[in-house]
Short mmCIF file of C-alpha atoms and ligand atoms in Angstrom, two decimals:
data_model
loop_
_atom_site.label_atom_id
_atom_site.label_comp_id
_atom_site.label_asym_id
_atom_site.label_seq_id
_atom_site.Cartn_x
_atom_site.Cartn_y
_atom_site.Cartn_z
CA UNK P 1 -28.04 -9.04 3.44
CA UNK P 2 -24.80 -7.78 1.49
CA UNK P 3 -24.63 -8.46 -2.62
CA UNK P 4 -22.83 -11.49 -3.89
CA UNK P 5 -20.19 -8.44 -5.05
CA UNK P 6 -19.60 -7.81 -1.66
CA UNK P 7 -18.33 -11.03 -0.69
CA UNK P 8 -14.86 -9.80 -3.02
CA UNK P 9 -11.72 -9.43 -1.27
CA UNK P 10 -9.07 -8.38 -4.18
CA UNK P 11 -5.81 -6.90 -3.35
CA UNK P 12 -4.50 -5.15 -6.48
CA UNK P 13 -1.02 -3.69 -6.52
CA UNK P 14 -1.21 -0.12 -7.95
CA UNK P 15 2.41 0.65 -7.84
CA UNK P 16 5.41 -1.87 -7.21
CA UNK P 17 8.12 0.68 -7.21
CA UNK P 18 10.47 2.61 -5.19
CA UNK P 19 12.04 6.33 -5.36
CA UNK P 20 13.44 5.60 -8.90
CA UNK P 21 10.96 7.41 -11.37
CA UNK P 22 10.37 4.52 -13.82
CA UNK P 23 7.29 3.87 -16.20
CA UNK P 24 6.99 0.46 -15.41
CA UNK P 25 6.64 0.61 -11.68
CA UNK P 26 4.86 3.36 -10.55
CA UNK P 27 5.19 4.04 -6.52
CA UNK P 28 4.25 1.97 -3.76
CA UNK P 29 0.39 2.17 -3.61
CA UNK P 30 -2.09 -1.21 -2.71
CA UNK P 31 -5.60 -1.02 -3.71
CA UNK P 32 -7.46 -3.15 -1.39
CA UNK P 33 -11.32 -3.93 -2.14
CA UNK P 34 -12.62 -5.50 0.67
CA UNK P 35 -17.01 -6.18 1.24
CA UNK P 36 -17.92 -2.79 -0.09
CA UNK P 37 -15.15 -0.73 1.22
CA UNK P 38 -11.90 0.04 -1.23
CA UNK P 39 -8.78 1.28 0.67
CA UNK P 40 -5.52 2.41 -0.73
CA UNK P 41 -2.57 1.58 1.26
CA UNK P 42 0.38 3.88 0.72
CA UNK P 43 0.29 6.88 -2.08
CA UNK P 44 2.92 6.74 -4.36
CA UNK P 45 3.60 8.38 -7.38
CA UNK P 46 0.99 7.44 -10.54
CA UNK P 47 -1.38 6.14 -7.76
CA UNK P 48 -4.12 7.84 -9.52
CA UNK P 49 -3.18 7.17 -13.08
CA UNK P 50 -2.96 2.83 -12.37
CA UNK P 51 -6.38 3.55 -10.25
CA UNK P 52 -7.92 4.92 -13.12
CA UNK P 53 -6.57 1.74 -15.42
CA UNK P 54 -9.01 0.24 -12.71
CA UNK P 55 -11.67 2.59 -14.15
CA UNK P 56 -12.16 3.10 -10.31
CA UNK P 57 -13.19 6.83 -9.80
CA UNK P 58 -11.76 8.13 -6.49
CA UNK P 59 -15.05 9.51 -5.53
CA UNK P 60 -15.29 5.14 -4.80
CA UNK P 61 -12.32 5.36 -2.31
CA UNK P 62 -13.71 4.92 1.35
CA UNK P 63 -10.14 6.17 2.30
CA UNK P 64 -6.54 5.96 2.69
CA UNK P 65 -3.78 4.47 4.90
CA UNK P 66 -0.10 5.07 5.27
CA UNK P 67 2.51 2.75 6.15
CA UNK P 68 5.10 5.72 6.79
CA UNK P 69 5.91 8.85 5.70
CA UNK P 70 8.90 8.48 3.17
CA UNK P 71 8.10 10.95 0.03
CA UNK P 72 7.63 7.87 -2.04
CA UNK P 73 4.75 6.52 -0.28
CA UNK P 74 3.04 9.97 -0.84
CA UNK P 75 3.97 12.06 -3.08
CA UNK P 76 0.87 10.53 -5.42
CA UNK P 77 -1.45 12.06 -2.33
CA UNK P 78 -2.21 15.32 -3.69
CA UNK P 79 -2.78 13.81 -7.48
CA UNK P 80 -5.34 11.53 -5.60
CA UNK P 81 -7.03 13.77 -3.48
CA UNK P 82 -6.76 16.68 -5.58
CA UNK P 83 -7.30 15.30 -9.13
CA UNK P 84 -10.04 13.14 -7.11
CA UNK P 85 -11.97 16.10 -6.45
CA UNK P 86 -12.85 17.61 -9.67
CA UNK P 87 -15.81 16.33 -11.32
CA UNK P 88 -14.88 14.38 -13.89
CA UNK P 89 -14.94 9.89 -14.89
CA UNK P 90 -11.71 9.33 -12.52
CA UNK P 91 -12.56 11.85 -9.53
CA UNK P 92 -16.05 13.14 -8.33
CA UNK P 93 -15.57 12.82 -4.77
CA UNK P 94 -18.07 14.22 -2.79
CA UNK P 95 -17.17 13.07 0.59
CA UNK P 96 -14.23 13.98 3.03
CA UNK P 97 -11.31 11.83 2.19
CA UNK P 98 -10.39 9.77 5.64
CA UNK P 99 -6.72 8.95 5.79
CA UNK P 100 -5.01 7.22 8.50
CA UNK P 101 -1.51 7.27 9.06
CA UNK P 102 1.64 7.05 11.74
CA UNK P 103 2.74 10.67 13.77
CA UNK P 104 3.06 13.08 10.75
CA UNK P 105 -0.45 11.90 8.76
CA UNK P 106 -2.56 15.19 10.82
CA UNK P 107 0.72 18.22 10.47
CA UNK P 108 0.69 16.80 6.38
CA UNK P 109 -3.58 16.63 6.35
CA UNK P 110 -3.60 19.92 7.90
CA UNK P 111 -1.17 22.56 5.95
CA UNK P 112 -1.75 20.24 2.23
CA UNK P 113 -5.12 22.51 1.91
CA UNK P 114 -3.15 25.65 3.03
CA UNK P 115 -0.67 24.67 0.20
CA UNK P 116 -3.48 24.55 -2.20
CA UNK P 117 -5.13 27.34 -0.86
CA UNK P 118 -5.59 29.01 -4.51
CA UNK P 119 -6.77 25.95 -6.23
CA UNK P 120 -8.96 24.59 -3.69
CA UNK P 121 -11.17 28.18 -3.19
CA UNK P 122 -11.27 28.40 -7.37
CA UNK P 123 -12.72 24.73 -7.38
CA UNK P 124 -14.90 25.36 -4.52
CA UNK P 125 -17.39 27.20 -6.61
CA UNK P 126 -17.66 23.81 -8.97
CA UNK P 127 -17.32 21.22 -7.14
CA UNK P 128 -18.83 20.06 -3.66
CA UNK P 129 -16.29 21.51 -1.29
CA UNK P 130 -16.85 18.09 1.14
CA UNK P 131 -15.09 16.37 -1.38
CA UNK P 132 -11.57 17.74 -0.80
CA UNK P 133 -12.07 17.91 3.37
CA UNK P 134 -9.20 15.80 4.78
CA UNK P 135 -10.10 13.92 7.78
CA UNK P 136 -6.46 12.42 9.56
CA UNK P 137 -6.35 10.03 11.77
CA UNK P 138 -2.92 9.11 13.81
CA UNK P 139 -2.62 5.30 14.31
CA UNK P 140 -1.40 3.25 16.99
CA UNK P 141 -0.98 -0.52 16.79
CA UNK P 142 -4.24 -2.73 16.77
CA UNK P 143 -7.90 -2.43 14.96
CA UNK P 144 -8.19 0.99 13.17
CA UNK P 145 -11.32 0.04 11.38
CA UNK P 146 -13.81 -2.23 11.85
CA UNK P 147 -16.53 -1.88 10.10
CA UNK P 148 -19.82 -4.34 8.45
CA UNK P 149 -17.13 -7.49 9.08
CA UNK P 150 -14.33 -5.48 7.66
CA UNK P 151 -11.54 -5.16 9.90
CA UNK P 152 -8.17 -2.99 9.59
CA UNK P 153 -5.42 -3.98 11.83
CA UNK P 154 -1.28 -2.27 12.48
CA UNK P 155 1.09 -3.31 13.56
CA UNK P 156 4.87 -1.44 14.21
CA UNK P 157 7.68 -2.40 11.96
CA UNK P 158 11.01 -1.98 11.54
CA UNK P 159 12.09 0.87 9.26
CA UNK P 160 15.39 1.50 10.46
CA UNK P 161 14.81 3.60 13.56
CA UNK P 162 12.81 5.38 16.33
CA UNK P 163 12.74 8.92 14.10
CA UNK P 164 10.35 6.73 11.58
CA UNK P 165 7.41 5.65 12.57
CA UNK P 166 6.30 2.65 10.17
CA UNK P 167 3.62 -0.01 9.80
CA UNK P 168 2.06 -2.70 8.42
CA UNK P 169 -1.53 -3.71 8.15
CA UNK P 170 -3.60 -6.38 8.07
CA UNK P 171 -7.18 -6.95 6.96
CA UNK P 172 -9.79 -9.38 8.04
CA UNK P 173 -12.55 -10.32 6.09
CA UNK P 174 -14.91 -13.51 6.23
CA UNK P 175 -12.31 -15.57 7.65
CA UNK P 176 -9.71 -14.24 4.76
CA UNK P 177 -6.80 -11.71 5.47
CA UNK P 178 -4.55 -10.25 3.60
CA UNK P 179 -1.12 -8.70 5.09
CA UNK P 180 0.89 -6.14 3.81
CA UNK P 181 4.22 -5.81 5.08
CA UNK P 182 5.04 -1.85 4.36
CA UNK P 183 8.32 -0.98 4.88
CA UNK P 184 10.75 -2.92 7.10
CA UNK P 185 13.94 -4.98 8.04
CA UNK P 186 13.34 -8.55 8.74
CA UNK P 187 10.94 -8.35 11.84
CA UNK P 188 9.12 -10.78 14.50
CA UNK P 189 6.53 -8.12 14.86
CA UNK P 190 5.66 -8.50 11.14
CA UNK P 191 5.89 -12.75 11.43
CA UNK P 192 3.51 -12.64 14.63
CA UNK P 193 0.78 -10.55 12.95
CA UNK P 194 1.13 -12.24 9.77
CA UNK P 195 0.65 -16.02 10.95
CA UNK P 196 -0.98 -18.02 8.41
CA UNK P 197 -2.41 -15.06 6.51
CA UNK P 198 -4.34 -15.98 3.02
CA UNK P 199 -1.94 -13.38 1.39
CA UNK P 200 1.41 -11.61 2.41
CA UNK P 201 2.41 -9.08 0.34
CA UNK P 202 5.81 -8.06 1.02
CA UNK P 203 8.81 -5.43 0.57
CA UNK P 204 11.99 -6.63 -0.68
CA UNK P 205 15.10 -5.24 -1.60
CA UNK P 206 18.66 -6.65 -3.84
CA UNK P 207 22.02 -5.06 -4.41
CA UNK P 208 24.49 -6.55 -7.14
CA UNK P 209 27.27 -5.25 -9.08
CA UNK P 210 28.57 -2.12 -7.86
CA UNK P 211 26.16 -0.50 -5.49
CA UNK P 212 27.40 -4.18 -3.31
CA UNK P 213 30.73 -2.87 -3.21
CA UNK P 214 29.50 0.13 -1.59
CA UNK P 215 29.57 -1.08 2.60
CA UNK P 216 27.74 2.07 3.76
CA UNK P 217 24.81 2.12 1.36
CA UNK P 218 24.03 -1.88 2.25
CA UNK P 219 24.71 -1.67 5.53
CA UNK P 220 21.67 1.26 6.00
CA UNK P 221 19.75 -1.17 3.10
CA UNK P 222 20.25 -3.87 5.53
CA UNK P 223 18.96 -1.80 8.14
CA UNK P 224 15.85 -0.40 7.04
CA UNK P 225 14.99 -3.18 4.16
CA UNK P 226 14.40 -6.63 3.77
CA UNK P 227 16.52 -9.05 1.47
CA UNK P 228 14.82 -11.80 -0.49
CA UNK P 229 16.82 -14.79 1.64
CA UNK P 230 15.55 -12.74 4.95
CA UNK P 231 12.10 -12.87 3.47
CA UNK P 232 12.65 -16.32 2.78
CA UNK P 233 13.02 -17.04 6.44
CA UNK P 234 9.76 -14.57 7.13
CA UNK P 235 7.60 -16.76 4.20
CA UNK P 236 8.48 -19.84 6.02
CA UNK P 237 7.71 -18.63 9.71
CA UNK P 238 4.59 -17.15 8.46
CA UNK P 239 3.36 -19.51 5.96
CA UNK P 240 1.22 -17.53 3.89
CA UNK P 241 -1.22 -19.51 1.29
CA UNK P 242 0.78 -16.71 -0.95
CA UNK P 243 3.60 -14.53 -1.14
CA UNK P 244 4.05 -11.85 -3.03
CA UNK P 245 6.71 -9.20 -3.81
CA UNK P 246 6.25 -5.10 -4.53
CA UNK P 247 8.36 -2.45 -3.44
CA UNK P 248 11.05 -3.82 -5.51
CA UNK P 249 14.42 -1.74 -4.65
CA UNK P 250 17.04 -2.79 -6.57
CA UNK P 251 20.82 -1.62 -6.47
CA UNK P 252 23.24 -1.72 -8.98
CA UNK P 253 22.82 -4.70 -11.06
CA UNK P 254 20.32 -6.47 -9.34
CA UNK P 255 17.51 -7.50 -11.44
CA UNK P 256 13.80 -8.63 -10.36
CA UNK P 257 14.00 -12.03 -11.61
CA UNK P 258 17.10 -12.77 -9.56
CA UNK P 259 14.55 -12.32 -6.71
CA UNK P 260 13.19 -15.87 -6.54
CA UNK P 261 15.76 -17.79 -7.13
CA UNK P 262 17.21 -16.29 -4.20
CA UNK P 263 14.32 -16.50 -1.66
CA UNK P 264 14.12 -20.24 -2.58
CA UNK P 265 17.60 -20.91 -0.54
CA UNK P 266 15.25 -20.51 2.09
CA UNK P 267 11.42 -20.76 1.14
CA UNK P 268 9.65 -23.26 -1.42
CA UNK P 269 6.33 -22.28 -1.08
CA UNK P 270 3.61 -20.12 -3.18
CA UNK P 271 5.74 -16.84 -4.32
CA UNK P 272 4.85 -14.12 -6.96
CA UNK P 273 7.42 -11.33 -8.30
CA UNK P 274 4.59 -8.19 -8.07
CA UNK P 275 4.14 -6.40 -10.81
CA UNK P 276 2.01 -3.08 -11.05
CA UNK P 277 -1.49 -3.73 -11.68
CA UNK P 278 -1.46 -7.25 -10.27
CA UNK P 279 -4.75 -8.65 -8.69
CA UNK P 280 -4.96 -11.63 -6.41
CA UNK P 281 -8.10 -12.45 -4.95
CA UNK P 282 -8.15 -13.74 -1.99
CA UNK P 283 -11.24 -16.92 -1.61
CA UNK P 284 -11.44 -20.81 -1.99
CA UNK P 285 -8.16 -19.91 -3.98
CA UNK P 286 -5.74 -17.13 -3.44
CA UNK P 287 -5.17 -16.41 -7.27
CA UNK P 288 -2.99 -13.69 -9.01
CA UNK P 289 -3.82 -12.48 -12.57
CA UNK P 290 -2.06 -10.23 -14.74
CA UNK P 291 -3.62 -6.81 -15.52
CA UNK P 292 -6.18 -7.33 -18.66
CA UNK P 293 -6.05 -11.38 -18.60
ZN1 LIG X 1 10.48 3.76 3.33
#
C-alpha cells in the first residue's frame, strides 16, 4: 500500500526563463513529483540552485527528461549531475542518473564524462562512482515510463523544423495529468495529447516595440514559438482545468503582464503567468501557490 505522501502530484516550475541570463527567471527546468518518483523536465541554467530552494537533494531525482536540445534547456545539466554527485545536503547521489531525451540525449550522455574526465576520476575516490553513471535513453513518441501507476508519455512538437527534434510530455497519475508543452509553434499534435488535461503548462512568446519592427526575427519567432492569442486558441481546444505560462520569451518591449490580457482575446478560462518556483498541485483542486506562501 503506498503512503498518503505518495498520493502527491505537484508540478513546480524551477526555471521560467529563456536564453537571456536574468536573476529572476532562471532556465527552463519543471520539477515534477509524481507517487514517489520526482522528474525534472528540461535542464536549464540555475536548475540546481531553485532545486535546492526545494531543499530537494538530487541524490532524490529518479531522473531527467528533455524536451529538445537547445543550450538553454541544458546547459544547467552538468551543475545537476555534477554538483549532484558530491556528497554534500543538495547532491549525494548514489545511483546512475537516467535521462531521456530526443536524437542527441546518448552522443551528449556519452562524451559529458569524457569532458569531465579530470574531475570525475578525482571524485571517484570520495564519492560512490554509481552516482555520476549517465544512463541515456533516446525517445520516440508514446509511454517512456510507466512505472507503480506513474506514467510518462511524448509526444512530437513543432519547434520550427525537421533538424530539431522536440517534445512534449505528459504524465498520468491516479486519474490526474499534467502536460507540458516544451517548445513549439501552435500545434494539433500538442491539442490532441493535451485534451482535458488537469494542468497545461505552456511556452509562450511576445514581441513589442522594436524587436516587432524587425520582420525576420518574428517571422522565425512565429515559426518555432507560440504567441499568447495562438495559445489562446490551444487553451480553448484543450480545455485544461489550468493553464499556465513559463518559458516566457519576450522581445523588445514586451512585458509578462501584457501576456494575459492578450490570451483573453481568445481564452477566458483558468490562466496563470509562471513564475520560477511556482507549485500547483494537481488533486480535487488544481491549485498554484507562490514559493514560501
Ligand atoms: Zn528551443
Amino acid at each position: 500500500m503506498l503512503e498518503p505522501s505518495q498520493d502527491l502530484f505537484r508540478v513546480t516550475l524551477l526555471g521560467t526563463g529563456a536564453p537571456p541570463p536574468v536573476l529572476d527567471r532562471f532556465g527552463p527546468s519543471t520539477l515534477v513529483e509524481v507517487g514517489a518518483e520526482k522528474f525534472i523536465f528540461d535542464a536549464g541554467r540555475g536548475a540546481l540552485q531553485r532545486l535546492h530552494q526545494l531543499q530537494i537533494p538530487f541524490s532524490n531525482i529518479t531522473g531527467v527528461f528533455l524536451t529538445h536540445h537547445h543550450s538553454d534547456h541544458v546547459v544547467g545539466f552538468t551543475d545537476l549531475w555534477l554538483t549532484g554527485w558530491i556528497g554534500r545536503p543538495w547532491g549525494k547521489r548514489e545511483v546512475p542518473l537516467k535521462v531521456w531525451g530526443p536524437e542527441g540525449t546518448k552522443q551528449m550522455m556519452e562524451h559529458l564524462p569524457k569532458a569531465f574526465f579530470v574531475d570525475i576520476r578525482v571524485r571517484s575516490k570520495s564519492y560512490p562512482s554509481n552516482g555520476v553513471k549517465l544512463e541515456a535513453e533516446e525517445i520516440k513518441e508514446g509511454l517512456v515510463y510507466d512505472k507503480d501507476g506513474v506514467k510518462v508519455s511524448t509526444f512530437e512538437v513543432d519547434h520550427g523544423g525537421e533538424e530539431l527534434p522536440a517534445f512534449g510530455y505528459r504524465v498520468d497519475y491516479r486519474g490526474r495529468s499534467a502536460v507540458l508543452s516544451g517548445d513549439t509553434t501552435f500545434n494539433e499534435n500538442l491539442i490532441r495529447h493535451a485534451k482535458e488535461t488537469d494542468l497545461l503548462v505552456h511556452e509562450v512568446t511576445a514581441a513589442a516595440g522594436n524587436a516587432a519592427e524587425n520582420a525576420a526575427q518574428l517571422k522565425r519567432i512565429a515559426s518555432n514559438h507560440t504567441t499568447p492569442e495562438q495559445a489562446g486558441d490551444v487553451f480553448v481546444r484543450v480545455a485544461p482545468r489550468l493553464a499556465v505560462y513559463n518559458h516566457l520569451l519576450l522581445f523588445g518591449g514586451a512585458r509578462a503582464e501584457d501576456l494575459l490580457p492578450a490570451t483573453r482575446k481568445n481564452y477566458s478560462g483558468p490562466l496563470l503567468v509562471g513564475e520560477d518556483l511556482m507549485s500547483i498541485e494537481i488533486g480535487e483542486t488544481v491549485q498554484a501557490h507562490h514559493f514560501g506562501k
